[in-house]
Coordinates of C-alpha atoms in Angstrom, one line a residue:
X82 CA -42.0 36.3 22.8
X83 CA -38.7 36.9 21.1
X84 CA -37.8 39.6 23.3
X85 CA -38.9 38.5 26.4
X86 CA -36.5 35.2 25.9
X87 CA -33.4 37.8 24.3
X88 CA -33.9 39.5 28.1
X89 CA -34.1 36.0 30.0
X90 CA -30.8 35.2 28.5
X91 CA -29.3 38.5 28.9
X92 CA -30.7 38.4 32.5
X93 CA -29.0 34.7 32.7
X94 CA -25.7 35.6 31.4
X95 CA -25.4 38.8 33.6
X96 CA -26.2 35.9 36.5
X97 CA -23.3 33.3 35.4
X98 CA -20.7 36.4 35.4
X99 CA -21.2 36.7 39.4
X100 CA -19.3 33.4 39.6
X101 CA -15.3 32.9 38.6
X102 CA -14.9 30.9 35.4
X103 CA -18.1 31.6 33.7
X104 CA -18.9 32.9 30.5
X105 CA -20.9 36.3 29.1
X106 CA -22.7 37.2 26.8
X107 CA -19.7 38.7 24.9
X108 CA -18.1 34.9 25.1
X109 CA -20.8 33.3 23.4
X110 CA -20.8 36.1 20.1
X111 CA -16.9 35.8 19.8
X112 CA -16.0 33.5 16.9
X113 CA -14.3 30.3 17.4
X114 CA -11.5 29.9 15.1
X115 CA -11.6 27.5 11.7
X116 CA -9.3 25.0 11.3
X117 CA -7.9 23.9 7.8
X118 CA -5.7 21.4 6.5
X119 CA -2.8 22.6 4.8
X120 CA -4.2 21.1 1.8
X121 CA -7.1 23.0 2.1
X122 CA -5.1 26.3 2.8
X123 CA -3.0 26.2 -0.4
X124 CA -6.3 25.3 -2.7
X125 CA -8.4 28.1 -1.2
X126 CA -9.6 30.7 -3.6
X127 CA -10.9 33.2 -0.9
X128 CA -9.2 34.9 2.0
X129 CA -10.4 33.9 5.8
X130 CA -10.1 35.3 8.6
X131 CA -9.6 33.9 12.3
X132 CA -8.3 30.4 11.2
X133 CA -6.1 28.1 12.7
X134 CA -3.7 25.7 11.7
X135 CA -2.0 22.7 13.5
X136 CA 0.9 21.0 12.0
X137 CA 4.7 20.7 12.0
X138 CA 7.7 23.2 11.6
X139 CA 9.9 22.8 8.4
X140 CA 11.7 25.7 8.3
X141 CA 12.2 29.1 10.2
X142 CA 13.5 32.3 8.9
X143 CA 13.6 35.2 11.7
X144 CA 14.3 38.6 10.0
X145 CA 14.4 41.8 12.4
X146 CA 10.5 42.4 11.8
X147 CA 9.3 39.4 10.3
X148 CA 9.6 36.2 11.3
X149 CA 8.8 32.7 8.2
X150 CA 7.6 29.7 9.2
X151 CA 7.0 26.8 6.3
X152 CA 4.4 24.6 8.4
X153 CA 2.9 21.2 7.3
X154 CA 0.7 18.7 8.5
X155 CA 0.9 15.9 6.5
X156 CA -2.1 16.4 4.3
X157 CA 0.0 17.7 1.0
X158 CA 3.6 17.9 0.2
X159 CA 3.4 21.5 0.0
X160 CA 4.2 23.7 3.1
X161 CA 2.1 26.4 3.9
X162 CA 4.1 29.9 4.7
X163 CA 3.6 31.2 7.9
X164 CA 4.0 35.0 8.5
X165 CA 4.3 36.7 11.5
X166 CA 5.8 39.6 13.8
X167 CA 9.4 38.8 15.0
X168 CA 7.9 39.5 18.7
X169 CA 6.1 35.8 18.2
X170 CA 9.8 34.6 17.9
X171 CA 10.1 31.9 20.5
X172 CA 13.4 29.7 21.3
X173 CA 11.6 26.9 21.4
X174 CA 10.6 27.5 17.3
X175 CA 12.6 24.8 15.6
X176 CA 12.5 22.6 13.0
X177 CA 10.3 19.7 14.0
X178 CA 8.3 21.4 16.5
X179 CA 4.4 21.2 16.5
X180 CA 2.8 24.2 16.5
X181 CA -0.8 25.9 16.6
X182 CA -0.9 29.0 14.4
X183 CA -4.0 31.4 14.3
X184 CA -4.5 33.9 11.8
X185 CA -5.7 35.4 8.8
X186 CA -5.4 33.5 5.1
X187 CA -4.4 36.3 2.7
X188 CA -2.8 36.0 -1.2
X189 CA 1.1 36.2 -1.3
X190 CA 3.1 38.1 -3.1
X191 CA 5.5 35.2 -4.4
X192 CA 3.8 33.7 -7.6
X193 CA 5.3 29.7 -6.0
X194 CA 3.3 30.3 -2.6
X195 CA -0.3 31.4 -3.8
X196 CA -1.7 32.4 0.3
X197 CA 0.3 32.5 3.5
X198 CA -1.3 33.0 6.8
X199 CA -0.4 36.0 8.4
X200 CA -0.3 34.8 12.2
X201 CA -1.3 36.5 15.2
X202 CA -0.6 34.0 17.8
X203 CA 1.8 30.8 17.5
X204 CA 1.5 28.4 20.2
X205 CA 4.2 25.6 20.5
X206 CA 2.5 22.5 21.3
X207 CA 5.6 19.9 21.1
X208 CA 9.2 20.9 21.2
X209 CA 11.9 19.3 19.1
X210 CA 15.6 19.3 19.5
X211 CA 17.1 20.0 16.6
X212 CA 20.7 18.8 17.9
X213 CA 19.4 15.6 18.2
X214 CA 17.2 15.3 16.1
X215 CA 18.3 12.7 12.9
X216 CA 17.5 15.0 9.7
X217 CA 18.6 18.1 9.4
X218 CA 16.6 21.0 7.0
X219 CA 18.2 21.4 4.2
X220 CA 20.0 17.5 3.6
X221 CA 18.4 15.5 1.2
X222 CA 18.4 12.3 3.3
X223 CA 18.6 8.7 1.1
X224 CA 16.1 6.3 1.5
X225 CA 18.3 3.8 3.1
X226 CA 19.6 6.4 5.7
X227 CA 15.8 7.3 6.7
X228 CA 15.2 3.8 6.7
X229 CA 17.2 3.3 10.1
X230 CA 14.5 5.5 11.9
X231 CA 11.2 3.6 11.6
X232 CA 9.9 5.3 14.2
X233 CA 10.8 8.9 12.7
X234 CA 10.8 8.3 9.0
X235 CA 7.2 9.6 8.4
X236 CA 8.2 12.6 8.8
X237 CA 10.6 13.5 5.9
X238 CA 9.2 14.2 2.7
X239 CA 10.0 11.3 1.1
X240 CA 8.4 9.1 3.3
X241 CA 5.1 11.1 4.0
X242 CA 4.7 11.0 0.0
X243 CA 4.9 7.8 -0.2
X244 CA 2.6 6.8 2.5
X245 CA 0.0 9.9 0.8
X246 CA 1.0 7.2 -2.3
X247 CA 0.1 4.2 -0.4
X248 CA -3.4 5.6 1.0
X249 CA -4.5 6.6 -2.4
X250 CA -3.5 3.4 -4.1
X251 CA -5.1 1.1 -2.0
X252 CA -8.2 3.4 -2.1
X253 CA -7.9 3.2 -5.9
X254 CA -8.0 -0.9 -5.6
X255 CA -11.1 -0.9 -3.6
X256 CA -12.7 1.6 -5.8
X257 CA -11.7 -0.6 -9.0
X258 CA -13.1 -3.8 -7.6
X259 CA -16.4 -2.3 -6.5
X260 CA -17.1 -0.3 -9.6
X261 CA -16.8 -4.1 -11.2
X262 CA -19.1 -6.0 -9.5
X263 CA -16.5 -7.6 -6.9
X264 CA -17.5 -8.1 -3.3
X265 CA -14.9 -7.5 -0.6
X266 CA -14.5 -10.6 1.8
X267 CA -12.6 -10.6 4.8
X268 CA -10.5 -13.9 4.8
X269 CA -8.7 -14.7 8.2
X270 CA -5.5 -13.8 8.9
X271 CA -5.6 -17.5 11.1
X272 CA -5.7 -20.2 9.0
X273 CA -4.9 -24.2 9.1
X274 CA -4.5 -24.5 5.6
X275 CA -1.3 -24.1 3.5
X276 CA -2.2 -22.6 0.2
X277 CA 1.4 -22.0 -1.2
X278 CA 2.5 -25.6 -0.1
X279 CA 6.1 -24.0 0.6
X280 CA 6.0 -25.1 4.2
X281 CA 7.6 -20.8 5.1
X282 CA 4.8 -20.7 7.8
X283 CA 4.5 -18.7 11.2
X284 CA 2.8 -20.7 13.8
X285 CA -0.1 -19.8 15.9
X286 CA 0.4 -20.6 19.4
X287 CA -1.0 -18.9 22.8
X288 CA 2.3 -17.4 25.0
X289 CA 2.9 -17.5 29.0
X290 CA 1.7 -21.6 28.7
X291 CA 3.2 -24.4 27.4
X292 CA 0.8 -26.9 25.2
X293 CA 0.8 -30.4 26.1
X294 CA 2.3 -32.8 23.7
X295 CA -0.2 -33.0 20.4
X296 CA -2.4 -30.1 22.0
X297 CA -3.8 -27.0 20.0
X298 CA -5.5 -24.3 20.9
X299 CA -7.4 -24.5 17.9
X300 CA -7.7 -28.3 17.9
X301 CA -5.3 -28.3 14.8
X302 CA -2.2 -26.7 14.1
X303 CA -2.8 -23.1 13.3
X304 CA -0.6 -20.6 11.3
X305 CA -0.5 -16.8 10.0
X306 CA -2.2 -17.0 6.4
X307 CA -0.2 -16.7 3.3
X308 CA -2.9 -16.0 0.7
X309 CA -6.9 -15.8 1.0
X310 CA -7.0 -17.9 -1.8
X311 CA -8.8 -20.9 -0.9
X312 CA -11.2 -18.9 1.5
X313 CA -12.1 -16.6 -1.9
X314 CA -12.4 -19.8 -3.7
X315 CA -15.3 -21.2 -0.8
X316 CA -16.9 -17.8 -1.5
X317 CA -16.9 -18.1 -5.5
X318 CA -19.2 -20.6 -4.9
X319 CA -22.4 -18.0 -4.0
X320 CA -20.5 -15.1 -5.7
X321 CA -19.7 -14.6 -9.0
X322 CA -16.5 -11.7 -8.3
X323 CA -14.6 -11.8 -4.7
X324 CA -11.2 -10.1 -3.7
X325 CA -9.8 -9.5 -0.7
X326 CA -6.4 -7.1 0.3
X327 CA -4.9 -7.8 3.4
X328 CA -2.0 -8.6 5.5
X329 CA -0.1 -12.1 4.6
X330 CA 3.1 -13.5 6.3
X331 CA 5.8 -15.8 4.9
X332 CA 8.5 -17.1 7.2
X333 CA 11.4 -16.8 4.8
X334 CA 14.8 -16.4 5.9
X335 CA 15.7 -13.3 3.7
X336 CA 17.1 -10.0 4.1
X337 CA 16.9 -9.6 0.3
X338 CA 15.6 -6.1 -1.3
X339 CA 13.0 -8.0 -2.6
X340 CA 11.2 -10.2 0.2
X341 CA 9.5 -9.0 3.6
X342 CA 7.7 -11.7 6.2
X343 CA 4.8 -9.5 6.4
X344 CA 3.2 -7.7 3.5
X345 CA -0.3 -6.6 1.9
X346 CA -1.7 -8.9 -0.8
X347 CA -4.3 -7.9 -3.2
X348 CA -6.7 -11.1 -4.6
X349 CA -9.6 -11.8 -6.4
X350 CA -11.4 -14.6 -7.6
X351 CA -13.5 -14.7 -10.9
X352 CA -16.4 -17.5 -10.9
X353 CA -17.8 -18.8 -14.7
X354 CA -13.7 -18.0 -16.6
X355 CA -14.2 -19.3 -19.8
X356 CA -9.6 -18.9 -20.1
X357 CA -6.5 -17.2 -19.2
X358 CA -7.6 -13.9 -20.6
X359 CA -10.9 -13.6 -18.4
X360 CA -7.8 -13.3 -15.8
X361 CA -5.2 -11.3 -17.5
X362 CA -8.5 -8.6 -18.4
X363 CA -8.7 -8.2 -15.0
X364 CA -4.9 -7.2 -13.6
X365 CA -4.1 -5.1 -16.2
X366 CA -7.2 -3.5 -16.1
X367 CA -6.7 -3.0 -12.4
X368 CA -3.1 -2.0 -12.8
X369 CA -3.7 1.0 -15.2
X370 CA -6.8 1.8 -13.6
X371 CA -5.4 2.5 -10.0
X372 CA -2.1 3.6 -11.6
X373 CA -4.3 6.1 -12.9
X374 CA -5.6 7.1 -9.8
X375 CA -2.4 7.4 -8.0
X376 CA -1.1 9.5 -11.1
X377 CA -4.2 12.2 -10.7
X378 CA -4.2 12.4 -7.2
X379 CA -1.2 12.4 -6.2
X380 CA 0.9 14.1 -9.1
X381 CA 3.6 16.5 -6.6
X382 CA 4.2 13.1 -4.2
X383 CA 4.4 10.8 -7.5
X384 CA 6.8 14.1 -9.0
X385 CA 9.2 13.8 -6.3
X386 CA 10.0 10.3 -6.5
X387 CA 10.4 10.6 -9.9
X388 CA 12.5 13.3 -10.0
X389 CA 14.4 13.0 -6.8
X390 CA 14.6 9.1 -6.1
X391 CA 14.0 7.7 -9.3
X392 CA 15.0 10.1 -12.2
X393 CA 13.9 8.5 -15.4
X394 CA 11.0 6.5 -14.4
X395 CA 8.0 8.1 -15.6
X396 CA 9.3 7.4 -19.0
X397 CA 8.9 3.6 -18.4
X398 CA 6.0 4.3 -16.6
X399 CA 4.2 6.4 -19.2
X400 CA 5.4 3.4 -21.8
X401 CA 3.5 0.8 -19.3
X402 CA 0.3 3.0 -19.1
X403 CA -0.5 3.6 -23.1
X404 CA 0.7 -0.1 -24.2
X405 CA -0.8 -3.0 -24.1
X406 CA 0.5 -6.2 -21.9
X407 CA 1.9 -8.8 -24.4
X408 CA 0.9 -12.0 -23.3
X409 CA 3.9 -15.1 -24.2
X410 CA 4.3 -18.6 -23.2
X411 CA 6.5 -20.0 -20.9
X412 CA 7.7 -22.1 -23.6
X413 CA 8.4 -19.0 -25.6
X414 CA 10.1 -17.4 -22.2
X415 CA 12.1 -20.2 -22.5
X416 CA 12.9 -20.4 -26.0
X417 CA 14.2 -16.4 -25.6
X418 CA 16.3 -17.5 -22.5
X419 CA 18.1 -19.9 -24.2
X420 CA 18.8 -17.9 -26.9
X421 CA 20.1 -15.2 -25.2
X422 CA 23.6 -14.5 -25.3
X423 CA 23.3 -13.8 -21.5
X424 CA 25.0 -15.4 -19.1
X425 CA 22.6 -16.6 -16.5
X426 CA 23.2 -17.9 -12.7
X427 CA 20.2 -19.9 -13.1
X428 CA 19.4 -22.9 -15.4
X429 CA 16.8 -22.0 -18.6
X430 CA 15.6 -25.7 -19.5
X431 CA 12.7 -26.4 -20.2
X432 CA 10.8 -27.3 -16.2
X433 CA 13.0 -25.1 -14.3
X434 CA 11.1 -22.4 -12.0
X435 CA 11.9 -18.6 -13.7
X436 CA 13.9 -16.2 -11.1
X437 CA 14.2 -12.7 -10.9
X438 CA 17.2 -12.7 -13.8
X439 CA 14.7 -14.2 -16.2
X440 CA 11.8 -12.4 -15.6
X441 CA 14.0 -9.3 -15.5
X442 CA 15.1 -10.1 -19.2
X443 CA 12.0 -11.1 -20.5
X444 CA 10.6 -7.7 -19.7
X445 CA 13.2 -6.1 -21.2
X446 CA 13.1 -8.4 -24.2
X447 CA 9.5 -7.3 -24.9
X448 CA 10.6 -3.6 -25.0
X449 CA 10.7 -2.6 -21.1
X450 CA 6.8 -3.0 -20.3
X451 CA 5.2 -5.8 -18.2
X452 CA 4.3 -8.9 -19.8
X453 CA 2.1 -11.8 -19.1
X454 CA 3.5 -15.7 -18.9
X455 CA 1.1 -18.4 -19.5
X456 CA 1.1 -21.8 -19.1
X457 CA 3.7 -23.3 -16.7
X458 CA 4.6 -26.7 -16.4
X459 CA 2.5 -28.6 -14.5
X460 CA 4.3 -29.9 -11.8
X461 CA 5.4 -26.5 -10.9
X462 CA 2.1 -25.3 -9.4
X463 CA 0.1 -26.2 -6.7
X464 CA -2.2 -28.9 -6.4
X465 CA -5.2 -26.4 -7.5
X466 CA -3.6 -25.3 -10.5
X467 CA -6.0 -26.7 -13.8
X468 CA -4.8 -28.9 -16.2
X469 CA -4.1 -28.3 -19.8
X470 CA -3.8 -31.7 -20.3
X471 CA -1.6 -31.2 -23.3
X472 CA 1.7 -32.9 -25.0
X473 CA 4.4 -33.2 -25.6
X474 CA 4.9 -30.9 -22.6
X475 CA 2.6 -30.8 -19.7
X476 CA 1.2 -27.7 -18.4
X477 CA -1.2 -26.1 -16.1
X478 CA -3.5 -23.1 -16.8
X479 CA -1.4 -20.6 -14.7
X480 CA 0.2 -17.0 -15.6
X481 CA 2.3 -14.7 -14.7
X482 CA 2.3 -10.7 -14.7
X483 CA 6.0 -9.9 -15.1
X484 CA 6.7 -5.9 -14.8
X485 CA 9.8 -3.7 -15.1
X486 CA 12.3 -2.9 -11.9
X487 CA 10.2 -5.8 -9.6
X488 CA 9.9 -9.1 -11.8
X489 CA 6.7 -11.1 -10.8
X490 CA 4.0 -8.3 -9.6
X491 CA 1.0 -10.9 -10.2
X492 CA 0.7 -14.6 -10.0
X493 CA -2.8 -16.3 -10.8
X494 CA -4.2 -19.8 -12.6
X495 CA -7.8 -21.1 -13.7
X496 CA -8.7 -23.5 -10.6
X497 CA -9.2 -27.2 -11.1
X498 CA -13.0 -27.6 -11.1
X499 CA -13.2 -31.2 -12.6
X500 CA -13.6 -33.5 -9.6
X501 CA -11.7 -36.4 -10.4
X502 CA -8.8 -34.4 -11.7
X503 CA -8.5 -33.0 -8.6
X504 CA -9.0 -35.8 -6.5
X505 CA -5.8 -37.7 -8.2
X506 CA -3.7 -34.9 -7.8
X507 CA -4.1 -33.9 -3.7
X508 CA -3.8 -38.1 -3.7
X509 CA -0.7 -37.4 -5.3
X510 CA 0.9 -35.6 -3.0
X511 CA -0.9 -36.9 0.0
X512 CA -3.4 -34.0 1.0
X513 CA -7.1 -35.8 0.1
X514 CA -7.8 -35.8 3.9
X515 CA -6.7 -32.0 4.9
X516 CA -8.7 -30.7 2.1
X517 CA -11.3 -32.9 1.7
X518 CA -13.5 -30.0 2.6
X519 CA -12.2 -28.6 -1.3
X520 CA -13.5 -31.5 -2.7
X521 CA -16.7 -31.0 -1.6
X522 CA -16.7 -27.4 -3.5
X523 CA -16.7 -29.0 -6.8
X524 CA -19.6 -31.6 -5.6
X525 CA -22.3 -28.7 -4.9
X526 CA -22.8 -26.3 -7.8
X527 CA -19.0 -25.7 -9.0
X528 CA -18.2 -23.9 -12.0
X529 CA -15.3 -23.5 -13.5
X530 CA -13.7 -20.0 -12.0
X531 CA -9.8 -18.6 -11.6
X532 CA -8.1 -16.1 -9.7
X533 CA -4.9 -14.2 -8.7
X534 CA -3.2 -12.5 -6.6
X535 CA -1.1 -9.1 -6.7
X536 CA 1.7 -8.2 -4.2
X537 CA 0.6 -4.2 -3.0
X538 CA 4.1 -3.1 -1.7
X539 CA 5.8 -4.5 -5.3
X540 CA 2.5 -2.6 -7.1
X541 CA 4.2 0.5 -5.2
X542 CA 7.8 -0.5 -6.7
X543 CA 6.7 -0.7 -10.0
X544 CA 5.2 2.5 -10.2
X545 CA 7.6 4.6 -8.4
X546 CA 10.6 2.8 -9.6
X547 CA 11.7 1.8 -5.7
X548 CA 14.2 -1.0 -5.6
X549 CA 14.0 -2.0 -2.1
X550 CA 10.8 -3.1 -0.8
X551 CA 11.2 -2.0 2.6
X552 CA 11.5 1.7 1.6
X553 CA 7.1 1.4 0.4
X554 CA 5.7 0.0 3.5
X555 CA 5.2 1.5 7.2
X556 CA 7.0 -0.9 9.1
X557 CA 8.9 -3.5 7.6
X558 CA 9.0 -7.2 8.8
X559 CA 11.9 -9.7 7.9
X560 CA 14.1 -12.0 9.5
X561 CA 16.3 -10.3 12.4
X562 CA 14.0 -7.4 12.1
X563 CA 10.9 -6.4 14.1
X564 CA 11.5 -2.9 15.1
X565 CA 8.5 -1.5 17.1

């Protein structure tokens, strides 16, 4: 039976070869080629043969035999070395240029490249004009000078480690929250509510029509989210651990190094806190956790800014990774403010707001490593903040993760679950109607619970050292700036 359907094939083929354009036997038996990652090239502990490789030119070398490509394709920081006959030397081989590379994997004889592929055919998929083109092979291009190309920035080697950096943090985050027991909740990025109570909203309308007068598309004013908050707080009531990382948008006026109108916010809500430390647990277990993960996976990507970008950091961040976070009161913040022989821009009484110059201090007060700030005064948090209900000051149940190089990286509180607590305070300040839907949270099986939230592009800061938070995200957002 075999045999006879070997010679109906072989009958078959012989058929298809009458006609222009189809295949023979021989086609079918020839091997197609592999494709790797570079990645997976430089790791591999066995020569291959008849593999291909699609990436990006980084160099070129042409001797009078040989001609040396370096080819990457974003996977690693590490170029793979491309080796080849000078007679596969094409004009149109430049830096920049996309390329297809077939060939066989083989060890090299230089002890920093461990395999090359020695190429048989190199096919130029994309040209690039080197001329024109806005970094140049050998420069060692500044992050502010890259960061006029957002468009083109990916591809320099600071930039694609950094986004490797990004990837594998955020991956880290979701990985740390599931192996805890948190479930991930998608809150909307369209929201009526206000949970900062700054007022720096963007509004939600449709474009090409003009509403009538006191007419919404959604039937209320709409806006672009600035925190999940509140929506993780309506799910704390069925489970016990939420977060949810996402995009949030403030519409501050700011071209500052430190502020962007869209960025990524990590937040999680806890159900059945019994204090402050149920909280403070929780972020800088997180922060050394993914930290970690960042560290082990991507070591030559972290290397670089460290020793190219940032020289110095890794000490500080070693010293963050094996020391625990002290944990002082904003009274005691204050009390080391004012005794500081400092001179400050900003007031240090007692009730004032900290800025970046305090919390700057403070972390370098408590030996360069981040520290947590508890208990704020009261009538410097939002209406959801709980009460300590203490004297002679008055304070809420609210902290602060202060870290080196950023300032505030975290910002959290215990929520208010005792009904008529609440109920005076949004009465207070003349909210009882818009969120009388919150009230109804702590009438149907409250407990009490807290939460917090983590900026993801200053998480990137801190661990890299980066001062400028639109050098560790894609595309940056801010006011006079929407490139792309």
């Amino acid at each position: 039976m075999l045999v006879c359907h070997l010679a109906a094939f072989v009958a078959a083929s012989r058929c298809f070869c009458r006609y222009p354009g189809q295949y023979n036997i021989r086609h079918y038996c020839k091997k197609t080629p592999s494709r790797l990652w570079v990645s997976e090239a430089l790791s591999s502990s066995e020569l291959r043969e008849n593999i291909i490789i699609q990436g990006w030119v980084r160099s070129v070398r042409a001797q009078k035999a040989n001609l040396f490509l370096h080819v990457t394709d974003g996977s690693c920081l590490q170029p793979l070395q491309i080796v080849a006959s000078s007679e596969l030397n094409d004009p149109s081989l430049t830096f920049g240029s996309a390329v297809e590379v077939t060939g066989v994997l083989k060890r090299s004889p230089h002890p920093r490249q461990p395999v090359e592929l020695e190429a048989h055919h190199i096919n130029v998929v994309g040209k690039c004009n080197p001329v024109e083109f806005p970094f140049k092979i050998k420069d060692r291009h500044s992050l502010e000078y890259i960061r006029q190309y957002p468009h083109l920035r990916c591809r320099t080697n600071a930039f694609g480690s950094l986004l490797r950096i990004r990837s594998e943090a955020a991956t880290a985050i979701h990985s740390y929250f599931k192996k805890n027991g948190f479930v991930n909740i998608h809150t909307p990025i369209i929201t009526s509510n206000d949970c900062e109570g700054a007022g720096e909203l963007f509004q939600v309308e449709p474009s090409g029509q003009k509403p009538k007068e006191d007419e919404n598309f959604f039937s209320v004013p709409a806006f672009l989210t600035v925190s999940g908050q509140l929506h993780l707080e309506v799910m704390s009531g069925a489970f016990s651990r939420v977060y949810t990382f996402g995009p949030t948008f403030r519409a501050e006026n700011s071209q500052s190094r430190r502020h962007l109108a869209e960025f990524y916010m990590v937040e999680a809500e806890v159900s059945f806190t019994q204090s402050l430390e149920d909280l403070t647990e929780v972020m800088e277990d997180m922060f050394k956790s993914a930290t970690e993960h960042v560290l082990a996976e991507c070591s030559e990507d972290v290397d670089l800014f460290h020793k190219y970008v940032t020289p110095g950091h890794r000490g500080t961040l070693d010293a963050m990774m094996t020391t625990s976070f002290p944990i002082i009161t904003y009274s005691e913040a204050i009390e080391i403010l004012s005794r500081s022989s400092q001179k400050f821009v900003f007031p240090t009484d007692w009730g004032c707001d900290l800025q970046t110059e305090h919390e700057k201090y403070l972390v370098n007060h408590c030996g360069n490593i981040p520290v947590f700030v508890t208990d704020y005064p009261y009538d410097l948090k939002p209406f959801y903040a709980r009460d300590n209900q203490d004297r002679p000051h008055h304070t809420a149940a609210a902290v602060d993760l202060l870290v080196p190089g950023v300032g505030e990286l975290c910002g959290g509180s215990l929520r208010e679950e005792r009904l008529d607590l609440l109920k005076n305070r949004l009465e207070q300040v003349g909210l009882e109607d818009a969120y009388s839907w919150y009230l109804d949270l702590r009438q149907f099986g409250s407990v009490p619970h807290g939460g917090f939230g983590m900026g993801f592009e200053r998480f990137l800061q801190c661990i890299l050292g980066v001062d400028n938070i639109k050098d560790v995200i894609p595309f940056p957002r801010f006011s006079n700036s929407c490139s792309l």
